[in-house]
Amino acid sequence: MTHDQIRDLLARRTELTPLEDATVQAHLEGCPECRIAARDYDRQMAALRSLPLVPPPPVLRDRIMAEIQRPPARRFRMVYGLGPLAAAAVIALGVMSFHHAPHPTASSRQTLGATHTPLPPTARPTTKAHVSRRHISRHTGRRGRSAATPLPAVPGSGVALGAPPTSVPPTAALPPAPAPVTTVRHVGIARTSRHAAAPTAPPAAGHTPSPGSPPTTGARPTATASPGPAVSPTPSRTAIIAAPLQPSPTPTP
Amino acid sequence: MDRYERPLYNFLLALVRDGDLAADCTQDTFLRAYENLGKGKPVTTSWLYTVARNRAMDEFRRRRRLEPTDEALEHQFVEHHADETFAVQATLDQLAPHDREVLYLVDVAGFKTDEIAAMLGLQAAAVRQRLSRARERFRAVYRGPA
């Protein structure tokens, strides 16, 4: 056996089998280095065993007994009582955000689909042109907000179909589309204008992008194209609901 | 509780190196034990040490406080000051929590490596390797009385 293997056996010397013990003894007789290690290990074990046990604080037992005698409902009130409160708050927030945000309508989607805006040269070239919004929505299932594109002042419009650039299908296989069709590059503007490319894509009047808004992909559309005060985008309800429900590690023996 | 209060408290003290924190963890461990007993579940020594250890690890994660404060150590060990004891405690202070844990469980609490493996959710071979390394680290630091 090697020295390391003997050290491993020495480390748990109290639980060696007779065969292992004999092997160790045979090795120690011819190995002064491991004999020194064995002596040090023995001293180490004796020192640890001789450690005096520190008495716990006298109040500890009183605390434990007081907690035990307390009814469980009160004992764990802080732990379990906050759950329903948090759930109620989350539901309330979700309902509020649902009612305060305008809903995309079919007419608004059709209106957007009929518009086309020339792209600035600084727009992120995420995709080529000629992909209809309906095609995007089929691939992504997400909706976003077009913050940089001037939209016609149609009531209820202003809802853009947002999609992450990575989810756009390859452009080589896409057929060319006529000019009036809104393109995916439109979506690219909408995404970049909310982050880094906002200065390069000036927003339309009455359609102010809010740079401070959280960059949540697929957030519910909240702004309209009608003139008026800018409406900051609301975080998605999924994000609101999921935030307080992060699991915390608990010891489970 | 008479039987396990002091050993558990000292085990937790060896892990967290903070008297107040060790007392809190001990309290939580006994409350869990009473809960289990109230539900008719068995509570063994290994179970108690496992719960105590998990509670301490939870505190480590929560507080990110792996190193003790000098005040806590001085408060806890000054009354037991002796040359040998002081040397051992000073050595333990310089070891990582998992080294202190395995050394304490083997040498002070008297558990076998198989039992420790079941407690920690590790393979027995892993515990033996951890023990061997902890012994070497302790040996490298320990300067006991000649």
mmCIF file of N, CA, C and O in Angstrom, chain A residues 4 7-15 20 33 36-38 40-41 43-65 67-68 75-76 80 248-253, chain B residues 1-2 5-7 9-10 13 23-24 26-27 30-32 34-35 47 50-51 54-55 58 61 76-77 80 84-85 88-89 92 103-104 107-108 111-113 128 131-132 134-136 138-139 142 144-145:
data_model
loop_
_atom_site.group_PDB
_atom_site.id
_atom_site.type_symbol
_atom_site.label_atom_id
_atom_site.label_comp_id
_atom_site.label_asym_id
_atom_site.label_seq_id
_atom_site.Cartn_x
_atom_site.Cartn_y
_atom_site.Cartn_z
ATOM 1 N N ASP A 4 -0.200 7.274 1.084
ATOM 2 C CA ASP A 4 -1.509 7.946 1.161
ATOM 3 C C ASP A 4 -2.605 6.978 1.607
ATOM 4 O O ASP A 4 -3.494 7.354 2.376
ATOM 5 N N ARG A 7 -2.271 6.558 5.206
ATOM 6 C CA ARG A 7 -2.771 7.740 5.932
ATOM 7 C C ARG A 7 -4.292 7.727 6.002
ATOM 8 O O ARG A 7 -4.870 8.107 7.021
ATOM 9 N N ASP A 8 -4.890 7.300 4.923
ATOM 10 C CA ASP A 8 -6.354 7.220 4.944
ATOM 11 C C ASP A 8 -6.838 6.242 6.013
ATOM 12 O O ASP A 8 -7.825 6.492 6.702
ATOM 13 N N LEU A 9 -6.113 5.140 6.116
ATOM 14 C CA LEU A 9 -6.499 4.171 7.146
ATOM 15 C C LEU A 9 -6.207 4.714 8.543
ATOM 16 O O LEU A 9 -6.991 4.525 9.478
ATOM 17 N N LEU A 10 -5.100 5.404 8.665
ATOM 18 C CA LEU A 10 -4.760 5.969 9.968
ATOM 19 C C LEU A 10 -5.771 7.016 10.408
ATOM 20 O O LEU A 10 -6.039 7.176 11.607
ATOM 21 N N ALA A 11 -6.305 7.709 9.445
ATOM 22 C CA ALA A 11 -7.258 8.773 9.784
ATOM 23 C C ALA A 11 -8.515 8.223 10.444
ATOM 24 O O ALA A 11 -9.148 8.900 11.242
ATOM 25 N N ARG A 12 -8.847 6.997 10.129
ATOM 26 C CA ARG A 12 -10.034 6.380 10.755
ATOM 27 C C ARG A 12 -9.618 5.107 11.470
ATOM 28 O O ARG A 12 -10.209 4.050 11.300
ATOM 29 N N ARG A 13 -8.635 5.263 12.275
ATOM 30 C CA ARG A 13 -8.000 4.096 12.876
ATOM 31 C C ARG A 13 -8.930 3.365 13.835
ATOM 32 O O ARG A 13 -8.768 2.163 14.063
ATOM 33 N N THR A 14 -9.865 4.058 14.388
ATOM 34 C CA THR A 14 -10.729 3.430 15.395
ATOM 35 C C THR A 14 -11.734 2.478 14.771
ATOM 36 O O THR A 14 -12.378 1.724 15.492
ATOM 37 N N GLU A 15 -11.915 2.531 13.492
ATOM 38 C CA GLU A 15 -12.922 1.671 12.865
ATOM 39 C C GLU A 15 -12.325 0.744 11.823
ATOM 40 O O GLU A 15 -13.014 0.299 10.911
ATOM 41 N N GLU A 20 -7.254 -4.695 8.066
ATOM 42 C CA GLU A 20 -6.713 -3.360 7.783
ATOM 43 C C GLU A 20 -5.722 -2.946 8.868
ATOM 44 O O GLU A 20 -4.679 -2.339 8.581
ATOM 45 N N GLU A 33 8.249 7.595 8.439
ATOM 46 C CA GLU A 33 7.431 8.774 8.120
ATOM 47 C C GLU A 33 5.973 8.549 8.513
ATOM 48 O O GLU A 33 5.319 9.415 9.121
ATOM 49 N N ILE A 36 5.462 8.633 12.277
ATOM 50 C CA ILE A 36 5.303 9.985 12.827
ATOM 51 C C ILE A 36 3.875 10.477 12.577
ATOM 52 O O ILE A 36 3.241 11.078 13.461
ATOM 53 N N ALA A 37 3.371 10.205 11.381
ATOM 54 C CA ALA A 37 1.991 10.617 11.081
ATOM 55 C C ALA A 37 1.005 9.918 12.006
ATOM 56 O O ALA A 37 0.059 10.534 12.512
ATOM 57 N N ALA A 38 1.256 8.630 12.264
ATOM 58 C CA ALA A 38 0.350 7.889 13.150
ATOM 59 C C ALA A 38 0.387 8.461 14.559
ATOM 60 O O ALA A 38 -0.654 8.603 15.223
ATOM 61 N N ASP A 40 1.123 11.566 15.344
ATOM 62 C CA ASP A 40 0.427 12.865 15.313
ATOM 63 C C ASP A 40 -1.089 12.683 15.273
ATOM 64 O O ASP A 40 -1.826 13.445 15.911
ATOM 65 N N TYR A 41 -1.537 11.715 14.517
ATOM 66 C CA TYR A 41 -2.986 11.472 14.453
ATOM 67 C C TYR A 41 -3.522 11.037 15.808
ATOM 68 O O TYR A 41 -4.619 11.443 16.219
ATOM 69 N N ARG A 43 -2.330 11.812 18.734
ATOM 70 C CA ARG A 43 -2.375 13.013 19.592
ATOM 71 C C ARG A 43 -3.552 13.898 19.219
ATOM 72 O O ARG A 43 -4.223 14.464 20.074
ATOM 73 N N GLN A 44 -3.767 13.976 17.934
ATOM 74 C CA GLN A 44 -4.880 14.817 17.448
ATOM 75 C C GLN A 44 -6.221 14.281 17.955
ATOM 76 O O GLN A 44 -7.056 15.044 18.447
ATOM 77 N N MET A 45 -6.393 12.988 17.839
ATOM 78 C CA MET A 45 -7.663 12.405 18.306
ATOM 79 C C MET A 45 -7.824 12.586 19.807
ATOM 80 O O MET A 45 -8.915 12.920 20.289
ATOM 81 N N ALA A 46 -6.737 12.373 20.532
ATOM 82 C CA ALA A 46 -6.833 12.527 21.986
ATOM 83 C C ALA A 46 -7.136 13.975 22.356
ATOM 84 O O ALA A 46 -7.933 14.245 23.273
ATOM 85 N N ALA A 47 -6.535 14.898 21.629
ATOM 86 C CA ALA A 47 -6.780 16.309 21.942
ATOM 87 C C ALA A 47 -8.229 16.687 21.656
ATOM 88 O O ALA A 47 -8.861 17.403 22.441
ATOM 89 N N LEU A 48 -8.756 16.203 20.556
ATOM 90 C CA LEU A 48 -10.142 16.541 20.228
ATOM 91 C C LEU A 48 -11.112 15.887 21.217
ATOM 92 O O LEU A 48 -12.117 16.488 21.597
ATOM 93 N N ARG A 49 -10.793 14.686 21.619
ATOM 94 C CA ARG A 49 -11.691 14.021 22.576
ATOM 95 C C ARG A 49 -11.640 14.684 23.938
ATOM 96 O O ARG A 49 -12.601 14.597 24.701
ATOM 97 N N SER A 50 -10.528 15.308 24.232
ATOM 98 C CA SER A 50 -10.416 15.928 25.548
ATOM 99 C C SER A 50 -10.972 17.347 25.582
ATOM 100 O O SER A 50 -10.869 18.015 26.608
ATOM 101 N N LEU A 51 -11.511 17.773 24.482
ATOM 102 C CA LEU A 51 -12.082 19.127 24.475
ATOM 103 C C LEU A 51 -13.232 19.197 25.478
ATOM 104 O O LEU A 51 -14.141 18.357 25.459
ATOM 105 N N PRO A 52 -13.202 20.168 26.353
ATOM 106 C CA PRO A 52 -14.327 20.302 27.282
ATOM 107 C C PRO A 52 -15.562 20.808 26.556
ATOM 108 O O PRO A 52 -15.475 21.641 25.648
ATOM 109 N N LEU A 53 -16.683 20.274 26.933
ATOM 110 C CA LEU A 53 -17.937 20.715 26.328
ATOM 111 C C LEU A 53 -18.381 22.005 27.007
ATOM 112 O O LEU A 53 -18.541 22.064 28.223
ATOM 113 N N VAL A 54 -18.549 22.991 26.183
ATOM 114 C CA VAL A 54 -18.973 24.296 26.696
ATOM 115 C C VAL A 54 -20.439 24.206 27.102
ATOM 116 O O VAL A 54 -21.262 23.693 26.328
ATOM 117 N N PRO A 55 -20.782 24.660 28.277
ATOM 118 C CA PRO A 55 -22.204 24.639 28.648
ATOM 119 C C PRO A 55 -22.989 25.652 27.823
ATOM 120 O O PRO A 55 -22.524 26.776 27.608
ATOM 121 N N PRO A 56 -24.134 25.256 27.350
ATOM 122 C CA PRO A 56 -24.947 26.212 26.597
ATOM 123 C C PRO A 56 -25.473 27.314 27.507
ATOM 124 O O PRO A 56 -25.473 27.171 28.739
ATOM 125 N N PRO A 57 -25.902 28.399 26.937
ATOM 126 C CA PRO A 57 -26.444 29.484 27.768
ATOM 127 C C PRO A 57 -27.627 28.977 28.588
ATOM 128 O O PRO A 57 -28.444 28.196 28.097
ATOM 129 N N PRO A 58 -27.712 29.391 29.836
ATOM 130 C CA PRO A 58 -28.811 28.902 30.682
ATOM 131 C C PRO A 58 -30.190 29.243 30.136
ATOM 132 O O PRO A 58 -31.153 28.512 30.384
ATOM 133 N N VAL A 59 -30.280 30.323 29.406
ATOM 134 C CA VAL A 59 -31.592 30.725 28.901
ATOM 135 C C VAL A 59 -32.034 29.867 27.725
ATOM 136 O O VAL A 59 -33.195 29.936 27.319
ATOM 137 N N LEU A 60 -31.107 29.088 27.189
ATOM 138 C CA LEU A 60 -31.471 28.314 25.999
ATOM 139 C C LEU A 60 -32.590 27.324 26.300
ATOM 140 O O LEU A 60 -33.565 27.218 25.546
ATOM 141 N N ARG A 61 -32.463 26.645 27.415
ATOM 142 C CA ARG A 61 -33.502 25.662 27.741
ATOM 143 C C ARG A 61 -34.843 26.348 27.987
ATOM 144 O O ARG A 61 -35.891 25.855 27.552
ATOM 145 N N ASP A 62 -34.805 27.475 28.653
ATOM 146 C CA ASP A 62 -36.060 28.201 28.892
ATOM 147 C C ASP A 62 -36.689 28.629 27.566
ATOM 148 O O ASP A 62 -37.901 28.562 27.387
ATOM 149 N N ARG A 63 -35.848 29.066 26.667
ATOM 150 C CA ARG A 63 -36.377 29.478 25.357
ATOM 151 C C ARG A 63 -37.012 28.306 24.638
ATOM 152 O O ARG A 63 -38.085 28.424 24.042
ATOM 153 N N ILE A 64 -36.323 27.186 24.687
ATOM 154 C CA ILE A 64 -36.855 26.011 23.988
ATOM 155 C C ILE A 64 -38.177 25.578 24.612
ATOM 156 O O ILE A 64 -39.168 25.307 23.907
ATOM 157 N N MET A 65 -38.208 25.530 25.924
ATOM 158 C CA MET A 65 -39.438 25.093 26.585
ATOM 159 C C MET A 65 -40.577 26.076 26.328
ATOM 160 O O MET A 65 -41.734 25.685 26.142
ATOM 161 N N GLU A 67 -40.942 27.899 23.696
ATOM 162 C CA GLU A 67 -41.395 27.705 22.321
ATOM 163 C C GLU A 67 -42.224 26.434 22.178
ATOM 164 O O GLU A 67 -43.190 26.391 21.421
ATOM 165 N N ILE A 68 -41.813 25.418 22.908
ATOM 166 C CA ILE A 68 -42.553 24.159 22.803
ATOM 167 C C ILE A 68 -43.959 24.308 23.383
ATOM 168 O O ILE A 68 -44.931 23.776 22.828
ATOM 169 N N ARG A 75 -46.490 29.853 17.177
ATOM 170 C CA ARG A 75 -45.052 29.659 17.042
ATOM 171 C C ARG A 75 -44.592 29.946 15.622
ATOM 172 O O ARG A 75 -43.568 30.534 15.393
ATOM 173 N N PHE A 76 -45.391 29.510 14.666
ATOM 174 C CA PHE A 76 -44.968 29.672 13.274
ATOM 175 C C PHE A 76 -45.805 30.717 12.546
ATOM 176 O O PHE A 76 -45.970 30.649 11.350
ATOM 177 N N TYR A 80 -45.687 30.999 8.518
ATOM 178 C CA TYR A 80 -46.804 30.591 7.684
ATOM 179 C C TYR A 80 -47.831 31.704 7.500
ATOM 180 O O TYR A 80 -48.625 31.669 6.581
ATOM 181 N N SER A 248 -36.816 29.270 -1.070
ATOM 182 C CA SER A 248 -35.661 29.458 -0.222
ATOM 183 C C SER A 248 -35.199 28.093 0.263
ATOM 184 O O SER A 248 -35.999 27.225 0.558
ATOM 185 N N PRO A 249 -33.892 27.930 0.297
ATOM 186 C CA PRO A 249 -33.398 26.607 0.715
ATOM 187 C C PRO A 249 -33.718 26.346 2.183
ATOM 188 O O PRO A 249 -33.508 27.189 3.041
ATOM 189 N N THR A 250 -34.260 25.207 2.427
ATOM 190 C CA THR A 250 -34.546 24.819 3.792
ATOM 191 C C THR A 250 -33.916 23.473 4.064
ATOM 192 O O THR A 250 -33.858 22.612 3.195
ATOM 193 N N PRO A 251 -33.422 23.309 5.249
ATOM 194 C CA PRO A 251 -32.793 22.015 5.557
ATOM 195 C C PRO A 251 -33.834 20.924 5.674
ATOM 196 O O PRO A 251 -34.851 21.076 6.344
ATOM 197 N N THR A 252 -33.605 19.886 4.976
ATOM 198 C CA THR A 252 -34.504 18.743 5.057
ATOM 199 C C THR A 252 -33.685 17.500 5.339
ATOM 200 O O THR A 252 -33.036 16.970 4.454
ATOM 201 N N PRO A 253 -33.672 17.117 6.544
ATOM 202 C CA PRO A 253 -32.841 15.944 6.868
ATOM 203 C C PRO A 253 -33.418 14.684 6.268
ATOM 204 O O PRO A 253 -34.628 14.577 6.106
ATOM 205 N N MET B 1 -33.651 16.001 26.122
ATOM 206 C CA MET B 1 -32.938 17.265 25.926
ATOM 207 C C MET B 1 -31.740 17.352 26.859
ATOM 208 O O MET B 1 -30.722 17.953 26.508
ATOM 209 N N ASP B 2 -31.864 16.751 28.042
ATOM 210 C CA ASP B 2 -30.730 16.768 28.964
ATOM 211 C C ASP B 2 -29.513 16.098 28.338
ATOM 212 O O ASP B 2 -28.382 16.519 28.552
ATOM 213 N N GLU B 5 -28.527 18.323 24.687
ATOM 214 C CA GLU B 5 -28.426 19.778 24.568
ATOM 215 C C GLU B 5 -26.975 20.233 24.471
ATOM 216 O O GLU B 5 -26.602 20.977 23.567
ATOM 217 N N ARG B 6 -26.170 19.736 25.403
ATOM 218 C CA ARG B 6 -24.785 20.186 25.411
ATOM 219 C C ARG B 6 -23.995 19.661 24.214
ATOM 220 O O ARG B 6 -23.261 20.445 23.573
ATOM 221 N N PRO B 7 -24.093 18.371 23.880
ATOM 222 C CA PRO B 7 -23.344 17.922 22.694
ATOM 223 C C PRO B 7 -23.761 18.637 21.414
ATOM 224 O O PRO B 7 -22.904 19.018 20.601
ATOM 225 N N TYR B 9 -25.123 21.595 21.150
ATOM 226 C CA TYR B 9 -24.677 22.989 21.209
ATOM 227 C C TYR B 9 -23.185 23.079 20.884
ATOM 228 O O TYR B 9 -22.755 23.961 20.142
ATOM 229 N N ASN B 10 -22.401 22.162 21.415
ATOM 230 C CA ASN B 10 -20.970 22.206 21.155
ATOM 231 C C ASN B 10 -20.646 21.846 19.712
ATOM 232 O O ASN B 10 -19.709 22.394 19.122
ATOM 233 N N LEU B 13 -21.435 24.888 17.885
ATOM 234 C CA LEU B 13 -20.420 25.890 18.194
ATOM 235 C C LEU B 13 -19.136 25.622 17.414
ATOM 236 O O LEU B 13 -18.484 26.548 16.936
ATOM 237 N N ALA B 23 -26.661 28.747 19.766
ATOM 238 C CA ALA B 23 -27.843 28.593 20.617
ATOM 239 C C ALA B 23 -29.124 28.641 19.785
ATOM 240 O O ALA B 23 -30.058 27.855 20.001
ATOM 241 N N ASP B 24 -29.168 29.541 18.823
ATOM 242 C CA ASP B 24 -30.355 29.614 17.955
ATOM 243 C C ASP B 24 -30.546 28.313 17.180
ATOM 244 O O ASP B 24 -31.663 27.804 17.055
ATOM 245 N N THR B 26 -29.426 25.393 17.981
ATOM 246 C CA THR B 26 -29.806 24.328 18.912
ATOM 247 C C THR B 26 -31.296 24.391 19.220
ATOM 248 O O THR B 26 -31.994 23.365 19.242
ATOM 249 N N GLN B 27 -31.762 25.579 19.442
ATOM 250 C CA GLN B 27 -33.193 25.743 19.722
ATOM 251 C C GLN B 27 -34.038 25.246 18.552
ATOM 252 O O GLN B 27 -35.003 24.490 18.737
ATOM 253 N N PHE B 30 -34.098 21.423 18.388
ATOM 254 C CA PHE B 30 -34.986 20.776 19.364
ATOM 255 C C PHE B 30 -36.450 21.018 19.023
ATOM 256 O O PHE B 30 -37.295 20.137 19.243
ATOM 257 N N LEU B 31 -36.743 22.155 18.489
ATOM 258 C CA LEU B 31 -38.142 22.393 18.094
ATOM 259 C C LEU B 31 -38.545 21.457 16.966
ATOM 260 O O LEU B 31 -39.661 20.926 16.943
ATOM 261 N N ARG B 32 -37.631 21.244 16.045
ATOM 262 C CA ARG B 32 -37.923 20.283 14.978
ATOM 263 C C ARG B 32 -38.093 18.891 15.547
ATOM 264 O O ARG B 32 -38.948 18.114 15.097
ATOM 265 N N TYR B 34 -39.155 18.108 18.537
ATOM 266 C CA TYR B 34 -40.450 18.008 19.208
ATOM 267 C C TYR B 34 -41.587 17.932 18.199
ATOM 268 O O TYR B 34 -42.580 17.243 18.423
ATOM 269 N N GLU B 35 -41.432 18.631 17.117
ATOM 270 C CA GLU B 35 -42.445 18.525 16.059
ATOM 271 C C GLU B 35 -42.538 17.087 15.554
ATOM 272 O O GLU B 35 -43.627 16.534 15.397
ATOM 273 N N TRP B 47 -30.313 11.859 13.483
ATOM 274 C CA TRP B 47 -31.290 12.829 12.979
ATOM 275 C C TRP B 47 -31.038 14.204 13.598
ATOM 276 O O TRP B 47 -31.064 15.228 12.910
ATOM 277 N N THR B 50 -28.017 15.727 12.110
ATOM 278 C CA THR B 50 -28.266 16.134 10.718
ATOM 279 C C THR B 50 -29.049 17.425 10.662
ATOM 280 O O THR B 50 -28.720 18.341 9.894
ATOM 281 N N VAL B 51 -30.082 17.515 11.489
ATOM 282 C CA VAL B 51 -30.871 18.747 11.488
ATOM 283 C C VAL B 51 -30.016 19.920 11.961
ATOM 284 O O VAL B 51 -30.059 21.017 11.389
ATOM 285 N N ASN B 54 -27.629 20.851 9.164
ATOM 286 C CA ASN B 54 -28.306 21.546 8.070
ATOM 287 C C ASN B 54 -28.691 22.963 8.476
ATOM 288 O O ASN B 54 -28.642 23.892 7.668
ATOM 289 N N ARG B 55 -29.079 23.084 9.708
ATOM 290 C CA ARG B 55 -29.429 24.425 10.194
ATOM 291 C C ARG B 55 -28.205 25.347 10.162
ATOM 292 O O ARG B 55 -28.295 26.506 9.781
ATOM 293 N N ASP B 58 -27.435 26.259 6.675
ATOM 294 C CA ASP B 58 -28.408 27.267 6.245
ATOM 295 C C ASP B 58 -27.963 28.654 6.693
ATOM 296 O O ASP B 58 -28.065 29.634 5.944
ATOM 297 N N ARG B 61 -25.127 29.860 4.565
ATOM 298 C CA ARG B 61 -25.567 30.380 3.273
ATOM 299 C C ARG B 61 -26.234 31.728 3.437
ATOM 300 O O ARG B 61 -26.075 32.616 2.610
ATOM 301 N N GLN B 76 -16.584 32.532 24.477
ATOM 302 C CA GLN B 76 -16.924 31.137 24.657
ATOM 303 C C GLN B 76 -15.818 30.328 25.319
ATOM 304 O O GLN B 76 -16.092 29.420 26.072
ATOM 305 N N PHE B 77 -14.595 30.656 25.022
ATOM 306 C CA PHE B 77 -13.545 29.726 25.410
ATOM 307 C C PHE B 77 -12.594 30.263 26.459
ATOM 308 O O PHE B 77 -11.716 29.546 26.886
ATOM 309 N N HIS B 80 -12.547 28.268 29.654
ATOM 310 C CA HIS B 80 -11.990 26.922 29.593
ATOM 311 C C HIS B 80 -10.533 26.975 29.136
ATOM 312 O O HIS B 80 -10.029 26.008 28.603
ATOM 313 N N GLU B 84 -3.711 22.968 26.311
ATOM 314 C CA GLU B 84 -4.137 22.001 25.312
ATOM 315 C C GLU B 84 -5.431 22.449 24.637
ATOM 316 O O GLU B 84 -5.554 22.431 23.407
ATOM 317 N N THR B 85 -6.380 22.846 25.447
ATOM 318 C CA THR B 85 -7.660 23.259 24.891
ATOM 319 C C THR B 85 -7.499 24.465 23.980
ATOM 320 O O THR B 85 -8.086 24.522 22.890
ATOM 321 N N VAL B 88 -6.019 23.413 20.680
ATOM 322 C CA VAL B 88 -6.967 22.705 19.808
ATOM 323 C C VAL B 88 -7.975 23.685 19.212
ATOM 324 O O VAL B 88 -8.276 23.642 18.005
ATOM 325 N N GLN B 89 -8.484 24.559 20.052
ATOM 326 C CA GLN B 89 -9.462 25.516 19.537
ATOM 327 C C GLN B 89 -8.830 26.446 18.496
ATOM 328 O O GLN B 89 -9.455 26.767 17.481
ATOM 329 N N LEU B 92 -8.654 24.499 15.346
ATOM 330 C CA LEU B 92 -9.968 24.345 14.702
ATOM 331 C C LEU B 92 -10.404 25.638 14.033
ATOM 332 O O LEU B 92 -11.061 25.620 12.988
ATOM 333 N N LEU B 103 -14.162 16.254 11.714
ATOM 334 C CA LEU B 103 -13.319 15.929 12.861
ATOM 335 C C LEU B 103 -14.140 15.859 14.143
ATOM 336 O O LEU B 103 -13.945 14.975 14.972
ATOM 337 N N TYR B 104 -15.060 16.784 14.281
ATOM 338 C CA TYR B 104 -15.888 16.791 15.491
ATOM 339 C C TYR B 104 -16.787 15.561 15.528
ATOM 340 O O TYR B 104 -16.925 14.916 16.570
ATOM 341 N N ASP B 107 -14.303 12.397 16.178
ATOM 342 C CA ASP B 107 -13.509 12.314 17.405
ATOM 343 C C ASP B 107 -14.279 12.731 18.658
ATOM 344 O O ASP B 107 -14.029 12.191 19.724
ATOM 345 N N VAL B 108 -15.156 13.679 18.542
ATOM 346 C CA VAL B 108 -15.873 14.156 19.728
ATOM 347 C C VAL B 108 -17.214 13.454 19.860
ATOM 348 O O VAL B 108 -17.537 12.910 20.917
ATOM 349 N N PHE B 111 -19.053 9.317 15.955
ATOM 350 C CA PHE B 111 -19.763 8.656 14.862
ATOM 351 C C PHE B 111 -18.780 7.907 13.968
ATOM 352 O O PHE B 111 -17.613 8.289 13.840
ATOM 353 N N LYS B 112 -19.281 6.875 13.344
ATOM 354 C CA LYS B 112 -18.508 6.168 12.325
ATOM 355 C C LYS B 112 -18.631 6.931 11.001
ATOM 356 O O LYS B 112 -19.578 7.700 10.797
ATOM 357 N N THR B 113 -17.698 6.651 10.122
ATOM 358 C CA THR B 113 -17.736 7.352 8.843
ATOM 359 C C THR B 113 -18.970 6.978 8.031
ATOM 360 O O THR B 113 -19.488 7.810 7.273
ATOM 361 N N ARG B 128 -14.505 9.463 4.178
ATOM 362 C CA ARG B 128 -13.180 9.024 4.608
ATOM 363 C C ARG B 128 -12.085 9.894 4.005
ATOM 364 O O ARG B 128 -11.106 10.234 4.661
ATOM 365 N N LEU B 131 -12.169 13.105 5.834
ATOM 366 C CA LEU B 131 -11.570 12.949 7.157
ATOM 367 C C LEU B 131 -10.054 12.906 7.060
ATOM 368 O O LEU B 131 -9.337 13.529 7.868
ATOM 369 N N SER B 132 -9.555 12.182 6.084
ATOM 370 C CA SER B 132 -8.102 12.077 5.945
ATOM 371 C C SER B 132 -7.482 13.442 5.664
ATOM 372 O O SER B 132 -6.452 13.805 6.254
ATOM 373 N N ALA B 134 -8.815 16.334 6.420
ATOM 374 C CA ALA B 134 -8.968 17.176 7.601
ATOM 375 C C ALA B 134 -7.912 16.849 8.641
ATOM 376 O O ALA B 134 -7.363 17.750 9.299
ATOM 377 N N ARG B 135 -7.590 15.577 8.775
ATOM 378 C CA ARG B 135 -6.549 15.199 9.737
ATOM 379 C C ARG B 135 -5.202 15.798 9.319
ATOM 380 O O ARG B 135 -4.432 16.274 10.164
ATOM 381 N N GLU B 136 -4.921 15.746 8.043
ATOM 382 C CA GLU B 136 -3.647 16.302 7.585
ATOM 383 C C GLU B 136 -3.608 17.814 7.791
ATOM 384 O O GLU B 136 -2.573 18.359 8.182
ATOM 385 N N PHE B 138 -5.304 19.512 10.028
ATOM 386 C CA PHE B 138 -5.184 19.741 11.465
ATOM 387 C C PHE B 138 -3.739 19.509 11.906
ATOM 388 O O PHE B 138 -3.179 20.290 12.685
ATOM 389 N N ARG B 139 -3.160 18.478 11.397
ATOM 390 C CA ARG B 139 -1.784 18.139 11.781
ATOM 391 C C ARG B 139 -0.812 19.231 11.359
ATOM 392 O O ARG B 139 0.168 19.518 12.056
ATOM 393 N N TYR B 142 -1.700 22.203 13.959
ATOM 394 C CA TYR B 142 -1.744 21.975 15.404
ATOM 395 C C TYR B 142 -0.354 22.037 16.017
ATOM 396 O O TYR B 142 0.577 21.378 15.559
ATOM 397 N N GLY B 144 0.396 21.465 19.592
ATOM 398 C CA GLY B 144 0.010 21.165 20.961
ATOM 399 C C GLY B 144 1.184 21.236 21.908
ATOM 400 O O GLY B 144 2.334 21.387 21.482
ATOM 401 N N PRO B 145 0.900 21.148 23.167
ATOM 402 C CA PRO B 145 1.983 21.152 24.155
ATOM 403 C C PRO B 145 2.852 19.921 23.985
ATOM 404 O O PRO B 145 2.361 18.819 23.740
#
